[in-house]
Amino acid sequence: MIPRRYERLKQVLNQRQPDLTVLIEDVHKPHNLSAIIRTCDAVGVFAVHAVNRHSDTLTYSQVAQGSEKWVKLNFHTDITTAIAHLQQHRHKVYAAHLSDTAIDYRQVDYTQPTAILLGTEKWGVSDQAADLVDGHIIIPMQGMVQSLNVSVANAVILFEAQRQRLDAGLYEQVRLEPKTYRQVIFEWGYPEIAAIYRRQGKSYPQLGERGEILPDG
Ligand code: SAM
């Protein structure tokens, strides 16, 4: 890896937000998934969570068109498990959901650990998920059509979160744990070598100041 590439990878990783995430519930159209993940990358989301009953027909690498290299994807077996997992990790989970109790998405404090739940293209957020989350948020609509495309809704909400986090200085400090940071920078910089180390069950070697692999010991 050339030093300039290493600097670029660090610049992006330095701004990743481990406590801002998206939970995708059964969104199955590849172009929507791709657009969601691409926006997540743009805003600095570190990892995306997904529940997908259609995962037998789609794989992540088929849909993400490259963004999967930069945004981790965690699959959960069902929506109850996924929401519980995020709440146990201190996230407030807000469903982007056109319900009577939904508040304007700009009223949420996104500087706190937050997960945005997005519903499926046709049916929206499931009743089960709507009951389990911490609140519902809505992007006000003034047109004839009732809802936005799911990837557009994701972008609108995430860029509000980005605005708040920029104001709060959360992109100016490295937010990832040092151990995670070291692992991810190695995987980003040396994906093939990282795969070999993982297969062998070995931890990654250290990198030098210019991104070079340091000899063991
Ligand atoms: N008929 C579905 C419904 O009633 O929810 C529409 C689903 S919409 C195409 C897909 C997803 O995009 C929704 O589940 C929601 O997560 C998000 N979404 C779209 N428009 C939204 C809006 N105005 N406010 C909040 N979320 C929205």
mmCIF file of C-alpha atoms and ligand atoms in Angstrom:
data_model
loop_
_atom_site.group_PDB
_atom_site.id
_atom_site.type_symbol
_atom_site.label_atom_id
_atom_site.label_comp_id
_atom_site.label_asym_id
_atom_site.label_seq_id
_atom_site.Cartn_x
_atom_site.Cartn_y
_atom_site.Cartn_z
ATOM 1 C CA MET A 1 0.000 0.000 0.000
ATOM 2 C CA ILE A 2 1.418 3.370 -0.928
ATOM 3 C CA PRO A 3 1.591 5.966 1.889
ATOM 4 C CA ARG A 4 -0.956 8.252 0.189
ATOM 5 C CA ARG A 5 -3.501 5.431 0.109
ATOM 6 C CA TYR A 6 -2.816 4.720 3.788
ATOM 7 C CA GLU A 7 -3.427 8.381 4.655
ATOM 8 C CA ARG A 8 -6.726 8.335 2.740
ATOM 9 C CA LEU A 9 -7.908 5.159 4.509
ATOM 10 C CA LYS A 10 -7.026 6.674 7.888
ATOM 11 C CA GLN A 11 -8.826 9.906 7.026
ATOM 12 C CA VAL A 12 -12.046 7.949 6.341
ATOM 13 C CA LEU A 13 -11.691 5.573 9.285
ATOM 14 C CA ASN A 14 -10.944 8.479 11.649
ATOM 15 C CA GLN A 15 -14.438 9.796 10.942
ATOM 16 C CA ARG A 16 -16.381 6.517 11.203
ATOM 17 C CA GLN A 17 -19.249 6.701 13.694
ATOM 18 C CA PRO A 18 -19.635 3.358 15.512
ATOM 19 C CA ASP A 19 -22.763 4.581 17.332
ATOM 20 C CA LEU A 20 -24.758 5.658 14.295
ATOM 21 C CA THR A 21 -26.290 2.806 12.353
ATOM 22 C CA VAL A 22 -29.121 1.641 10.151
ATOM 23 C CA LEU A 23 -31.253 -1.473 10.577
ATOM 24 C CA ILE A 24 -32.717 -2.673 7.304
ATOM 25 C CA GLU A 25 -35.879 -4.759 7.632
ATOM 26 C CA ASP A 26 -36.515 -6.914 4.576
ATOM 27 C CA VAL A 27 -35.527 -4.314 1.999
ATOM 28 C CA HIS A 28 -34.813 -6.571 -0.946
ATOM 29 C CA LYS A 29 -34.415 -4.558 -4.132
ATOM 30 C CA PRO A 30 -30.691 -4.515 -4.971
ATOM 31 C CA HIS A 31 -30.639 -0.888 -6.100
ATOM 32 C CA ASN A 32 -32.238 0.217 -2.811
ATOM 33 C CA LEU A 33 -29.809 -1.786 -0.697
ATOM 34 C CA SER A 34 -26.930 -0.489 -2.735
ATOM 35 C CA ALA A 35 -28.052 3.129 -2.368
ATOM 36 C CA ILE A 36 -28.614 2.711 1.401
ATOM 37 C CA ILE A 37 -25.133 1.306 1.959
ATOM 38 C CA ARG A 38 -23.546 3.945 -0.249
ATOM 39 C CA THR A 39 -25.176 6.718 1.772
ATOM 40 C CA CYS A 40 -24.066 5.021 4.989
ATOM 41 C CA ASP A 41 -20.488 5.101 3.716
ATOM 42 C CA ALA A 42 -20.828 8.775 2.782
ATOM 43 C CA VAL A 43 -22.081 9.736 6.247
ATOM 44 C CA GLY A 44 -19.494 7.670 8.094
ATOM 45 C CA VAL A 45 -21.675 4.828 9.341
ATOM 46 C CA PHE A 46 -19.326 2.066 10.472
ATOM 47 C CA ALA A 47 -21.688 -0.912 10.325
ATOM 48 C CA VAL A 48 -25.174 -1.624 9.008
ATOM 49 C CA HIS A 49 -27.558 -4.214 10.451
ATOM 50 C CA ALA A 50 -30.013 -6.227 8.395
ATOM 51 C CA VAL A 51 -32.779 -8.757 8.663
ATOM 52 C CA ASN A 52 -33.683 -10.213 5.324
ATOM 53 C CA ARG A 53 -36.047 -13.061 4.619
ATOM 54 C CA HIS A 54 -34.915 -12.803 1.011
ATOM 55 C CA SER A 55 -31.233 -13.328 1.798
ATOM 56 C CA ASP A 56 -31.368 -16.698 0.050
ATOM 57 C CA THR A 57 -31.736 -14.857 -3.243
ATOM 58 C CA LEU A 58 -29.373 -11.961 -2.624
ATOM 59 C CA THR A 59 -25.926 -11.757 -1.186
ATOM 60 C CA TYR A 60 -24.447 -8.614 0.214
ATOM 61 C CA SER A 61 -21.644 -8.408 -2.351
ATOM 62 C CA GLN A 62 -24.210 -8.729 -5.159
ATOM 63 C CA VAL A 63 -26.063 -5.672 -3.993
ATOM 64 C CA ALA A 64 -23.527 -3.346 -2.493
ATOM 65 C CA GLN A 65 -21.448 -2.742 -5.610
ATOM 66 C CA GLY A 66 -18.241 -2.106 -3.747
ATOM 67 C CA SER A 67 -19.511 -0.219 -0.694
ATOM 68 C CA GLU A 68 -19.350 -3.472 1.298
ATOM 69 C CA LYS A 69 -15.608 -2.999 1.440
ATOM 70 C CA TRP A 70 -16.103 0.077 3.609
ATOM 71 C CA VAL A 71 -19.299 -0.596 5.600
ATOM 72 C CA LYS A 72 -19.634 -3.750 7.685
ATOM 73 C CA LEU A 73 -22.903 -5.662 7.436
ATOM 74 C CA ASN A 74 -24.292 -7.618 10.376
ATOM 75 C CA PHE A 75 -27.130 -10.009 9.587
ATOM 76 C CA HIS A 76 -29.571 -10.948 12.349
ATOM 77 C CA THR A 77 -31.913 -13.907 12.358
ATOM 78 C CA ASP A 78 -35.053 -11.856 12.995
ATOM 79 C CA ILE A 79 -36.148 -8.329 13.743
ATOM 80 C CA THR A 80 -36.730 -8.930 17.479
ATOM 81 C CA THR A 81 -33.145 -10.133 17.917
ATOM 82 C CA ALA A 82 -31.795 -7.248 15.847
ATOM 83 C CA ILE A 83 -33.606 -4.552 17.830
ATOM 84 C CA ALA A 84 -32.693 -6.166 21.149
ATOM 85 C CA HIS A 85 -29.043 -6.359 20.090
ATOM 86 C CA LEU A 86 -28.922 -2.644 19.283
ATOM 87 C CA GLN A 87 -30.766 -1.636 22.443
ATOM 88 C CA GLN A 88 -28.428 -3.782 24.544
ATOM 89 C CA HIS A 89 -25.597 -1.817 22.944
ATOM 90 C CA ARG A 90 -27.180 1.407 24.262
ATOM 91 C CA HIS A 91 -28.686 2.516 20.928
ATOM 92 C CA LYS A 92 -32.046 4.189 20.720
ATOM 93 C CA VAL A 93 -33.806 2.564 17.789
ATOM 94 C CA TYR A 94 -36.065 4.867 15.762
ATOM 95 C CA ALA A 95 -38.298 3.406 13.092
ATOM 96 C CA ALA A 96 -38.694 5.577 10.014
ATOM 97 C CA HIS A 97 -42.389 4.826 10.000
ATOM 98 C CA LEU A 98 -45.431 6.683 8.803
ATOM 99 C CA SER A 99 -47.491 6.156 11.950
ATOM 100 C CA ASP A 100 -49.817 8.431 13.956
ATOM 101 C CA THR A 101 -47.303 8.638 16.787
ATOM 102 C CA ALA A 102 -44.305 9.523 14.598
ATOM 103 C CA ILE A 103 -42.400 12.721 15.377
ATOM 104 C CA ASP A 104 -40.564 14.901 12.859
ATOM 105 C CA TYR A 105 -37.182 13.248 12.182
ATOM 106 C CA ARG A 106 -35.408 16.552 12.991
ATOM 107 C CA GLN A 107 -36.551 16.356 16.631
ATOM 108 C CA VAL A 108 -34.284 13.407 17.410
ATOM 109 C CA ASP A 109 -30.873 13.896 19.027
ATOM 110 C CA TYR A 110 -28.627 11.909 16.692
ATOM 111 C CA THR A 111 -25.497 12.711 18.660
ATOM 112 C CA GLN A 112 -26.590 9.915 21.023
ATOM 113 C CA PRO A 113 -26.116 6.268 19.984
ATOM 114 C CA THR A 114 -28.815 5.859 17.341
ATOM 115 C CA ALA A 115 -30.133 3.211 14.958
ATOM 116 C CA ILE A 116 -32.573 4.049 12.167
ATOM 117 C CA LEU A 117 -34.925 1.220 11.233
ATOM 118 C CA LEU A 118 -36.021 1.209 7.588
ATOM 119 C CA GLY A 119 -39.011 -0.799 6.399
ATOM 120 C CA THR A 120 -39.585 -2.898 3.347
ATOM 121 C CA GLU A 121 -40.423 -1.279 0.009
ATOM 122 C CA LYS A 122 -44.044 -2.338 -0.165
ATOM 123 C CA TRP A 123 -45.282 -2.836 3.370
ATOM 124 C CA GLY A 124 -43.035 -0.587 5.424
ATOM 125 C CA VAL A 125 -41.951 -1.380 8.994
ATOM 126 C CA SER A 126 -43.533 -4.535 10.444
ATOM 127 C CA ASP A 127 -46.031 -4.225 13.346
ATOM 128 C CA GLN A 128 -43.694 -6.267 15.500
ATOM 129 C CA ALA A 129 -40.773 -3.901 14.898
ATOM 130 C CA ALA A 130 -42.948 -0.807 15.301
ATOM 131 C CA ASP A 131 -43.900 -2.042 18.799
ATOM 132 C CA LEU A 132 -40.353 -2.801 19.903
ATOM 133 C CA VAL A 133 -38.528 0.386 18.892
ATOM 134 C CA ASP A 134 -37.960 3.483 21.037
ATOM 135 C CA GLY A 135 -39.917 5.797 18.762
ATOM 136 C CA HIS A 136 -41.187 6.503 15.264
ATOM 137 C CA ILE A 137 -39.896 9.286 13.039
ATOM 138 C CA ILE A 138 -41.356 10.758 9.900
ATOM 139 C CA ILE A 139 -40.113 12.967 7.102
ATOM 140 C CA PRO A 140 -43.020 15.348 6.515
ATOM 141 C CA MET A 141 -44.586 14.933 3.078
ATOM 142 C CA GLN A 142 -46.525 17.631 1.260
ATOM 143 C CA GLY A 143 -47.086 15.879 -2.070
ATOM 144 C CA MET A 144 -49.627 13.478 -3.521
ATOM 145 C CA VAL A 145 -47.468 10.409 -2.888
ATOM 146 C CA GLN A 146 -47.537 9.039 0.678
ATOM 147 C CA SER A 147 -43.953 7.923 1.081
ATOM 148 C CA LEU A 148 -40.417 8.346 -0.223
ATOM 149 C CA ASN A 149 -38.272 5.646 -1.721
ATOM 150 C CA VAL A 150 -36.610 3.853 1.215
ATOM 151 C CA SER A 151 -33.076 4.806 0.174
ATOM 152 C CA VAL A 152 -34.104 8.455 -0.163
ATOM 153 C CA ALA A 153 -35.670 8.398 3.313
ATOM 154 C CA ASN A 154 -32.437 6.886 4.634
ATOM 155 C CA ALA A 155 -30.381 9.661 3.046
ATOM 156 C CA VAL A 156 -32.584 12.460 4.362
ATOM 157 C CA ILE A 157 -32.408 11.145 7.934
ATOM 158 C CA LEU A 158 -28.720 10.259 7.888
ATOM 159 C CA PHE A 159 -27.691 13.657 6.582
ATOM 160 C CA GLU A 160 -29.600 15.287 9.449
ATOM 161 C CA ALA A 161 -27.670 12.976 11.785
ATOM 162 C CA GLN A 162 -24.445 13.995 10.042
ATOM 163 C CA ARG A 163 -25.314 17.698 10.435
ATOM 164 C CA GLN A 164 -25.886 17.285 14.163
ATOM 165 C CA ARG A 165 -22.735 15.228 14.617
ATOM 166 C CA LEU A 166 -20.636 17.735 12.671
ATOM 167 C CA ASP A 167 -21.962 20.509 14.925
ATOM 168 C CA ALA A 168 -21.123 18.420 17.987
ATOM 169 C CA GLY A 169 -17.559 17.770 16.760
ATOM 170 C CA LEU A 170 -18.067 14.017 16.575
ATOM 171 C CA TYR A 171 -16.184 13.747 13.276
ATOM 172 C CA GLU A 172 -13.153 15.473 14.763
ATOM 173 C CA GLN A 173 -12.265 12.687 17.179
ATOM 174 C CA VAL A 174 -11.489 9.055 16.425
ATOM 175 C CA ARG A 175 -14.539 7.148 17.635
ATOM 176 C CA LEU A 176 -13.481 3.541 17.048
ATOM 177 C CA GLU A 177 -11.851 1.432 19.755
ATOM 178 C CA PRO A 178 -8.082 1.146 19.070
ATOM 179 C CA LYS A 179 -8.303 -2.645 18.597
ATOM 180 C CA THR A 180 -11.113 -2.352 16.044
ATOM 181 C CA TYR A 181 -9.308 0.510 14.315
ATOM 182 C CA ARG A 182 -6.125 -1.565 13.888
ATOM 183 C CA GLN A 183 -8.085 -4.538 12.530
ATOM 184 C CA VAL A 184 -10.131 -2.525 10.071
ATOM 185 C CA ILE A 185 -7.261 -0.431 8.716
ATOM 186 C CA PHE A 186 -5.370 -3.658 8.015
ATOM 187 C CA GLU A 187 -8.396 -5.218 6.282
ATOM 188 C CA TRP A 188 -8.938 -2.088 4.191
ATOM 189 C CA GLY A 189 -5.292 -1.754 3.257
ATOM 190 C CA TYR A 190 -4.455 -5.423 2.727
ATOM 191 C CA PRO A 191 -7.718 -7.331 2.103
ATOM 192 C CA GLU A 192 -6.111 -10.437 0.561
ATOM 193 C CA ILE A 193 -3.420 -10.738 3.212
ATOM 194 C CA ALA A 194 -6.021 -10.132 5.936
ATOM 195 C CA ALA A 195 -8.079 -13.054 4.561
ATOM 196 C CA ILE A 196 -5.050 -15.344 4.763
ATOM 197 C CA TYR A 197 -4.394 -14.348 8.391
ATOM 198 C CA ARG A 198 -8.065 -14.963 9.256
ATOM 199 C CA ARG A 199 -8.029 -18.401 7.621
ATOM 200 C CA GLN A 200 -4.964 -19.267 9.649
ATOM 201 C CA GLY A 201 -6.604 -17.953 12.835
ATOM 202 C CA LYS A 202 -3.740 -15.506 13.330
ATOM 203 C CA SER A 203 -3.971 -11.887 14.407
ATOM 204 C CA TYR A 204 -2.907 -9.253 11.892
ATOM 205 C CA PRO A 205 0.624 -7.861 11.941
ATOM 206 C CA GLN A 206 1.306 -4.272 12.981
ATOM 207 C CA LEU A 207 1.539 -1.492 10.425
ATOM 208 C CA GLY A 208 4.298 1.086 10.375
ATOM 209 C CA GLU A 209 3.866 4.844 10.130
ATOM 210 C CA ARG A 210 3.567 4.753 6.350
ATOM 211 C CA GLY A 211 1.209 1.781 6.284
ATOM 212 C CA GLU A 212 3.897 -0.836 5.646
ATOM 213 C CA ILE A 213 3.577 -4.283 7.249
ATOM 214 C CA LEU A 214 6.071 -4.592 10.092
ATOM 215 C CA PRO A 215 7.930 -7.893 10.591
ATOM 216 C CA ASP A 216 6.659 -10.041 13.478
ATOM 217 C CA GLY A 217 8.271 -9.626 16.852
HETATM 218 N N1 SAM B 1 -46.554 1.598 2.201
HETATM 219 C C1 SAM B 1 -45.363 1.652 3.004
HETATM 220 C C2 SAM B 1 -45.704 2.212 4.399
HETATM 221 O O1 SAM B 1 -46.846 2.541 4.638
HETATM 222 O O2 SAM B 1 -44.820 2.281 5.246
HETATM 223 C C3 SAM B 1 -44.345 2.502 2.328
HETATM 224 C C4 SAM B 1 -42.989 1.986 2.519
HETATM 225 S S1 SAM B 1 -41.710 3.125 2.042
HETATM 226 C C5 SAM B 1 -41.693 2.982 0.339
HETATM 227 C C6 SAM B 1 -40.310 2.221 2.560
HETATM 228 C C7 SAM B 1 -39.678 2.721 3.832
HETATM 229 O O3 SAM B 1 -39.100 4.004 3.603
HETATM 230 C C8 SAM B 1 -40.601 2.932 4.999
HETATM 231 O O4 SAM B 1 -40.860 1.750 5.694
HETATM 232 C C9 SAM B 1 -39.817 3.923 5.835
HETATM 233 O O5 SAM B 1 -38.834 3.242 6.595
HETATM 234 C C10 SAM B 1 -39.142 4.778 4.790
HETATM 235 N N2 SAM B 1 -39.903 6.019 4.485
HETATM 236 C C11 SAM B 1 -40.366 6.397 3.283
HETATM 237 N N3 SAM B 1 -40.965 7.601 3.357
HETATM 238 C C12 SAM B 1 -40.843 8.005 4.636
HETATM 239 C C13 SAM B 1 -41.238 9.193 5.347
HETATM 240 N N4 SAM B 1 -41.861 10.187 4.732
HETATM 241 N N5 SAM B 1 -40.938 9.272 6.661
HETATM 242 C C14 SAM B 1 -40.283 8.263 7.284
HETATM 243 N N6 SAM B 1 -39.889 7.138 6.664
HETATM 244 C C15 SAM B 1 -40.146 7.000 5.366
#
